[in-house]
CSV table of C-alpha atoms (C1' of nucleotides) in Angstrom, one decimal:
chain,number,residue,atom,x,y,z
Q,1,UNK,CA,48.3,-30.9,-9.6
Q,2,UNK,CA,46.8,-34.4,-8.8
Q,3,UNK,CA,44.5,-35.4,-11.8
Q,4,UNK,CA,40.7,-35.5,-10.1
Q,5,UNK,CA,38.9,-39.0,-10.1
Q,6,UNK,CA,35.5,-36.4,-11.1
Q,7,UNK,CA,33.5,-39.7,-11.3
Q,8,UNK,CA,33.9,-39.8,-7.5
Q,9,UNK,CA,32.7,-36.1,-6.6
Q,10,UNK,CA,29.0,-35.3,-7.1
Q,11,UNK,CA,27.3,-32.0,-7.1
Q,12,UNK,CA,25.1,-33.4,-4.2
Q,13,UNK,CA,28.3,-33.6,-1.9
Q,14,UNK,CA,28.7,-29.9,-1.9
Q,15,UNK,CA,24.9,-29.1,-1.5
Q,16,UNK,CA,24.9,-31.4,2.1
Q,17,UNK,CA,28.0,-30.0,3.3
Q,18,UNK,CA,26.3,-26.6,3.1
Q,19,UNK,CA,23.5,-27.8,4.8
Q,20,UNK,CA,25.8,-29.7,7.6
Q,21,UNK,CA,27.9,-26.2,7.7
Q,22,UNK,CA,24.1,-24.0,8.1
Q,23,UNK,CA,22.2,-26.4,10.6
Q,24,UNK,CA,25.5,-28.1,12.1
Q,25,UNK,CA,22.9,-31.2,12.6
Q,26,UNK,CA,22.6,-34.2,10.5
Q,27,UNK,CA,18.9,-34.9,10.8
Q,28,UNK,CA,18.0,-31.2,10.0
Q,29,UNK,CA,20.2,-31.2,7.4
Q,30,UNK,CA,18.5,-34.0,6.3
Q,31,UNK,CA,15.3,-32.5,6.6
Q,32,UNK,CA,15.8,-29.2,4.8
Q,33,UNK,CA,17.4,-31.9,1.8
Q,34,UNK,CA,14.2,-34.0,2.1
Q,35,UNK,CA,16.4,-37.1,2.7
Q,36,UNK,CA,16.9,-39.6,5.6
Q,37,UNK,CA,19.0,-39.1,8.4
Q,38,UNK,CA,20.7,-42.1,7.2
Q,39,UNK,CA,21.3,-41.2,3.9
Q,40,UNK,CA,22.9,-37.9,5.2
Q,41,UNK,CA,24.8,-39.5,6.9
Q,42,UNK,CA,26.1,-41.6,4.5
Q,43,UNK,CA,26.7,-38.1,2.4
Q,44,UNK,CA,28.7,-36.8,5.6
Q,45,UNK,CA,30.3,-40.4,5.5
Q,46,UNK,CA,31.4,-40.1,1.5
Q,47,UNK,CA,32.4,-36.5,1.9
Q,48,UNK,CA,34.9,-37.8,4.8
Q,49,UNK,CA,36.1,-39.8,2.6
Q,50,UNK,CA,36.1,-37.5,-0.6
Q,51,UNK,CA,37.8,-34.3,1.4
Q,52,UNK,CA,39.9,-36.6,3.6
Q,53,UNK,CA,38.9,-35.0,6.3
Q,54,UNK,CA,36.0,-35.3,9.3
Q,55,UNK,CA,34.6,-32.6,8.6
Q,56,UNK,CA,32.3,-32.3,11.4
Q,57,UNK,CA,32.7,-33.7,15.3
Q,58,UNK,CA,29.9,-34.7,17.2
Q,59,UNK,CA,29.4,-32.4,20.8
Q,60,UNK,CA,26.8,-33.2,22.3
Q,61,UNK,CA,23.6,-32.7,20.2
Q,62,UNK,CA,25.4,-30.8,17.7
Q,63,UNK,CA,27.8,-31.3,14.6
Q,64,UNK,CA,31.0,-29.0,15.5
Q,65,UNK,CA,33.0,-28.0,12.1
Q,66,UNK,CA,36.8,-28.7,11.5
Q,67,UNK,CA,39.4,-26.4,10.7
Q,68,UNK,CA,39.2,-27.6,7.3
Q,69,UNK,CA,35.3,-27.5,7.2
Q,70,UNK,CA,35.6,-23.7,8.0
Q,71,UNK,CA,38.0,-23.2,5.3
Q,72,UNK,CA,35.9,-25.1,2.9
Q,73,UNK,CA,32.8,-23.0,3.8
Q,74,UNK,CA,34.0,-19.2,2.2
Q,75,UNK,CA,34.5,-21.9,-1.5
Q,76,UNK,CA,31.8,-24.1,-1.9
Q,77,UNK,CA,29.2,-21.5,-0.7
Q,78,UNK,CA,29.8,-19.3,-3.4
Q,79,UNK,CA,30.6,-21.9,-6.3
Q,80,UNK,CA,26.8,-23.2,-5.3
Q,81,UNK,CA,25.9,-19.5,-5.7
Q,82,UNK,CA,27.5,-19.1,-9.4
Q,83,UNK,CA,25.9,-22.5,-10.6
Q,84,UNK,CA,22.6,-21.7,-9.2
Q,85,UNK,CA,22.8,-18.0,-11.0
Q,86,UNK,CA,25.3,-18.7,-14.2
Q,87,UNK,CA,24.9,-22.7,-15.1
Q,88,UNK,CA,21.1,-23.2,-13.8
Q,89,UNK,CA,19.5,-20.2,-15.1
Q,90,UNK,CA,19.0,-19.8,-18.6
Q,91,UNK,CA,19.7,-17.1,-20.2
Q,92,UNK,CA,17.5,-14.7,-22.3
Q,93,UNK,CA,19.2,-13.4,-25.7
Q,94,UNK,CA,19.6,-9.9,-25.9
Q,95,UNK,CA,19.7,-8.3,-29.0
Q,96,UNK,CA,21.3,-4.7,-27.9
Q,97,UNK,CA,24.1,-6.4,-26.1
Q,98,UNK,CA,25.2,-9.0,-28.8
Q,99,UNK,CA,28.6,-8.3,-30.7
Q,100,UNK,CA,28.9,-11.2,-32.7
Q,101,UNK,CA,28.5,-11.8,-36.0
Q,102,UNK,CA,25.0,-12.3,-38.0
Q,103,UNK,CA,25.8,-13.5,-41.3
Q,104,UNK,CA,22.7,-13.8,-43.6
Q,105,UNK,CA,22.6,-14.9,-47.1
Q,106,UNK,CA,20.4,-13.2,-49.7
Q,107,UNK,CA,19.2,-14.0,-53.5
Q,108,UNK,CA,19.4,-10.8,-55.7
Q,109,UNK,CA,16.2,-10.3,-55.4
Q,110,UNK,CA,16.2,-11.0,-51.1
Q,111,UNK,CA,19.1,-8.0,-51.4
Q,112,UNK,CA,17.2,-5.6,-53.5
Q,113,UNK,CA,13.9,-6.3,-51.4
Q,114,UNK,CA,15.3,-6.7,-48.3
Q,115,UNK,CA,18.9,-5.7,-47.3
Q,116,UNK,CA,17.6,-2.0,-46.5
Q,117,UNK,CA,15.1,-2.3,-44.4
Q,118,UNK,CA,17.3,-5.1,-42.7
Q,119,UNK,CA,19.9,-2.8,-42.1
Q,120,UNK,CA,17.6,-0.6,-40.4
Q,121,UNK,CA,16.4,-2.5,-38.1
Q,122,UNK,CA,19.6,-4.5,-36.9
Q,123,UNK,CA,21.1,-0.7,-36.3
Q,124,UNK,CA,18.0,-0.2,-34.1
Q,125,UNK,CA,17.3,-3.3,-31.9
Q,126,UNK,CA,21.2,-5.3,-32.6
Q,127,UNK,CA,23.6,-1.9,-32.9
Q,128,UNK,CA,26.4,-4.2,-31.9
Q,129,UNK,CA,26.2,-7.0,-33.9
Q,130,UNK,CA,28.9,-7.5,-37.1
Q,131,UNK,CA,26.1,-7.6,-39.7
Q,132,UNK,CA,27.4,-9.3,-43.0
Q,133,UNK,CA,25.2,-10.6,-46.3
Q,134,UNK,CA,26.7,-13.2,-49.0
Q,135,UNK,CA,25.1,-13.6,-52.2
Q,136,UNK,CA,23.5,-17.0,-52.5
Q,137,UNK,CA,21.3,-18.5,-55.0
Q,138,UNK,CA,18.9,-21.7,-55.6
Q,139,UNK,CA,21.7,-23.9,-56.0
Q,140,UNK,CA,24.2,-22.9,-52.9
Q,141,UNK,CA,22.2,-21.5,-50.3
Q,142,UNK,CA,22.2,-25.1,-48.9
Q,143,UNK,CA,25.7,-25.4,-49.2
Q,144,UNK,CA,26.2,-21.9,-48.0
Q,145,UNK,CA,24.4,-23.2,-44.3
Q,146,UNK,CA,25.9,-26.6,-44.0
Q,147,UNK,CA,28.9,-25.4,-44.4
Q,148,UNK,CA,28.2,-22.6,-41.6
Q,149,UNK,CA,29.2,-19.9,-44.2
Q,150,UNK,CA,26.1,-18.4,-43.2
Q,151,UNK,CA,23.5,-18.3,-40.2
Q,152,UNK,CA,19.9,-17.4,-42.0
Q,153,UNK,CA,19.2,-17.5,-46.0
Q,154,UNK,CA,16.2,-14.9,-47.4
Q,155,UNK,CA,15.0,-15.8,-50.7
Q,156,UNK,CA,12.8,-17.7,-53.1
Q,157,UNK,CA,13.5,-21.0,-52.1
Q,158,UNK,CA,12.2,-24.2,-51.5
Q,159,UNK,CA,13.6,-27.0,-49.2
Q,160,UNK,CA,12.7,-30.9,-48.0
Q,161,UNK,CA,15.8,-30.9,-46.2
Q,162,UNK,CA,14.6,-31.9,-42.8
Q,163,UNK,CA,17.9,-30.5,-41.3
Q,164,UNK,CA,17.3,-27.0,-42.6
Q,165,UNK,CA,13.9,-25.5,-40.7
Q,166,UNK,CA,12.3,-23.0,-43.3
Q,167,UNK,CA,9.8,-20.2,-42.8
Q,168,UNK,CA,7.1,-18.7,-45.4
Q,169,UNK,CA,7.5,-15.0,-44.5
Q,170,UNK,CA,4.8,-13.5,-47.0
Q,171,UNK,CA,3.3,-14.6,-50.5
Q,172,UNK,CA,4.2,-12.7,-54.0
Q,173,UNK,CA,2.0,-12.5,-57.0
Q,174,UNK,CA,3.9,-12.7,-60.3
Q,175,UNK,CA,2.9,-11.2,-63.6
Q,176,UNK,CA,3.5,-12.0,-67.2
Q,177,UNK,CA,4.2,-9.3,-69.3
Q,178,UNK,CA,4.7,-10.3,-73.7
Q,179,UNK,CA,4.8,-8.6,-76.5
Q,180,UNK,CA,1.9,-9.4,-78.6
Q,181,UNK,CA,3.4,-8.7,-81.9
Q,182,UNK,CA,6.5,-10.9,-81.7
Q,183,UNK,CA,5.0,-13.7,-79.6
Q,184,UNK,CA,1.4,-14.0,-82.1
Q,185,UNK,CA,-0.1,-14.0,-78.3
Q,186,UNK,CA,-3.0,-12.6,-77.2
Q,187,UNK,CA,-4.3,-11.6,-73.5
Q,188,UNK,CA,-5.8,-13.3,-71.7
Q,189,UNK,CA,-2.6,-15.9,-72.0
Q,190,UNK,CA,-3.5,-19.5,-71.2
Q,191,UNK,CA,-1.4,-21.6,-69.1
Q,192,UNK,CA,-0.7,-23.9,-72.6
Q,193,UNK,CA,0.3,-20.8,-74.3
Q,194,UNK,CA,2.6,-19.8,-71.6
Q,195,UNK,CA,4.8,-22.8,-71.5
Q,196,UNK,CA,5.0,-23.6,-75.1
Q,197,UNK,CA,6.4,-19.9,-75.4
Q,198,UNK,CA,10.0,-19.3,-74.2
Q,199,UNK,CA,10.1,-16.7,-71.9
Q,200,UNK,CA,12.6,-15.6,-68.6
Q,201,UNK,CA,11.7,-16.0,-65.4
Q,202,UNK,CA,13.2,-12.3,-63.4
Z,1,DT,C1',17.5,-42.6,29.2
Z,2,DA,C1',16.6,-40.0,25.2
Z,3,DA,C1',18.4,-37.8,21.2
Z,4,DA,C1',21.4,-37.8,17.5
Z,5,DC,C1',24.9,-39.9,14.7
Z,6,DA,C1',27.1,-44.2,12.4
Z,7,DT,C1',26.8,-48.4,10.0
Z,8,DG,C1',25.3,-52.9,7.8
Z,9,DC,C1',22.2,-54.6,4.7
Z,10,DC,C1',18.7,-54.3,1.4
Z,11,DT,C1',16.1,-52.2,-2.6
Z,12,DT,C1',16.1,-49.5,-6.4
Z,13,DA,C1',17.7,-46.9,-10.3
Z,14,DC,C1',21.0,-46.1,-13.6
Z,15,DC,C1',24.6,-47.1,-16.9
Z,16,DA,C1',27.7,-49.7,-19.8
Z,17,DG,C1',28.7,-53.8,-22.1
Z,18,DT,C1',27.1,-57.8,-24.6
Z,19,DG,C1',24.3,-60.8,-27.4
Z,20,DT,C1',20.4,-61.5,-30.6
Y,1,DA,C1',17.1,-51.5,-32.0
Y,2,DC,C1',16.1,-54.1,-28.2
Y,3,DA,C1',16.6,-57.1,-24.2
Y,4,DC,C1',19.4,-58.9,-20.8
Y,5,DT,C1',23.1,-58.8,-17.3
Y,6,DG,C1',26.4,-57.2,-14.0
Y,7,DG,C1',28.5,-53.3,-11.6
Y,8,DT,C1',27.8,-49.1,-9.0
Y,9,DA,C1',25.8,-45.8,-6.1
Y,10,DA,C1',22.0,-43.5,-3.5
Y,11,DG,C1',18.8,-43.8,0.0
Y,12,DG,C1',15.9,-46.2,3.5
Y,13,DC,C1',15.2,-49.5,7.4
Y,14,DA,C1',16.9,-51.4,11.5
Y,15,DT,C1',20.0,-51.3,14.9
Y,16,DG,C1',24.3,-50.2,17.3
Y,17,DT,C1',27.0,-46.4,19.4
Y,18,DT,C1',27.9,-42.1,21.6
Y,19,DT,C1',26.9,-38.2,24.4
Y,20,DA,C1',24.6,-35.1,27.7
DNA sequence: TAAACATGCCTTACCAGTGT
DNA sequence: ACACTGGTAAGGCATGTTTA
């Protein structure tokens, strides 16, 4: 097959010839493209010269279509249609129809809080999907989405990385629980006391 | 002769390459 | 990063050509 010169062929081409082929006029083609009659014809003129071919034949007041142009018309009318319908319109995600793989990683405590209830709702609204979870913690789960080992990360974490957009989904409240006996503490526990005591965060 | 198409020339916009 | 420059292409104006 002949390698195509694409920088010579524009979208635009097609779109005029289908207006030549529906109005088999120049200036009303020109009209319902909101362009000159000169400028369609210089389309008509650069399609000639594109498709090797006239194209069109003057008769009288009205454009008559080659042999070719009527072979062209049953191929570019639909390709227009499938750009219009599967390039130009966006399409809307659709959690019941994916299939793909979700990949989310989770901190032990993520998993314990969350990897139920997660299940239970990607079986509802994503039934297809390929649902996996990786253990990650405060020192990988970048890592872990750089390097695309993962799509989402749930946990206790904290990021300035400007590549990595970050969510607060709810707020916890911690408690500190110490044996007053072995630690000489007493309740209330001051901040002071607190840090100048070891302890394990959990 | 009027209507419609074709064409030369011009303006404008866009893009790539280059220099600062 | 920004400005400048040259090449390219689209589209409009004016006008020539064609056809009924």
């Amino acid at each position: 097959m002949k390698p195509v010169n694409w920088r010579s062929v524009d979208l635009n081409f097609l779109v005029a010839f289908a207006a030549l082929m529906e109005t088999r006029s120049v200036t009303r083609a020109a009209e319902k493209l909101s362009i000159g009659q000169s400028a369609m014809s210089h389309n008509l003129s650069r399609l000639r010269t594109l498709l090797d071919d006239p194209l069109f034949h003057r008769q009288g007041n009205e454009m008559q279509q080659t042999a070719r142009a009527f072979e062209l018309e049953p191929v570019i009318t639909p390709l227009l249609d499938t750009i219009a319908t599967d390039v130009l319109t966006p399409v809307s995600f659709e959690p019941k129809q994916y299939s793909g793989p979700i990949r989310i990683g989770l901190t032990d405590y993520a998993e314990l809080v969350f990897a139920p209830a997660l299940f239970d709702v990607f079986r509802e609204q994503a039934p297809h999907c390929q649902l996996s979870c990786h253990p990650v913690d405060r020192v990988n789960y970048r890592e872990a989405l750089k390097n695309d080992q993962v799509d989402v990360v749930l946990g206790a974490v904290q990021t300035e990385d400007p590549v990595l957009l970050m969510e607060n989904l709810y707020t916890e409240r911690h408690v500190c629980l110490f044996d007053p006996h072995s630690t000489g503490l007493s309740a209330p526990l001051s901040l002071d006391d607190y840090t100048k005591t070891p302890h394990a965060l959990v």
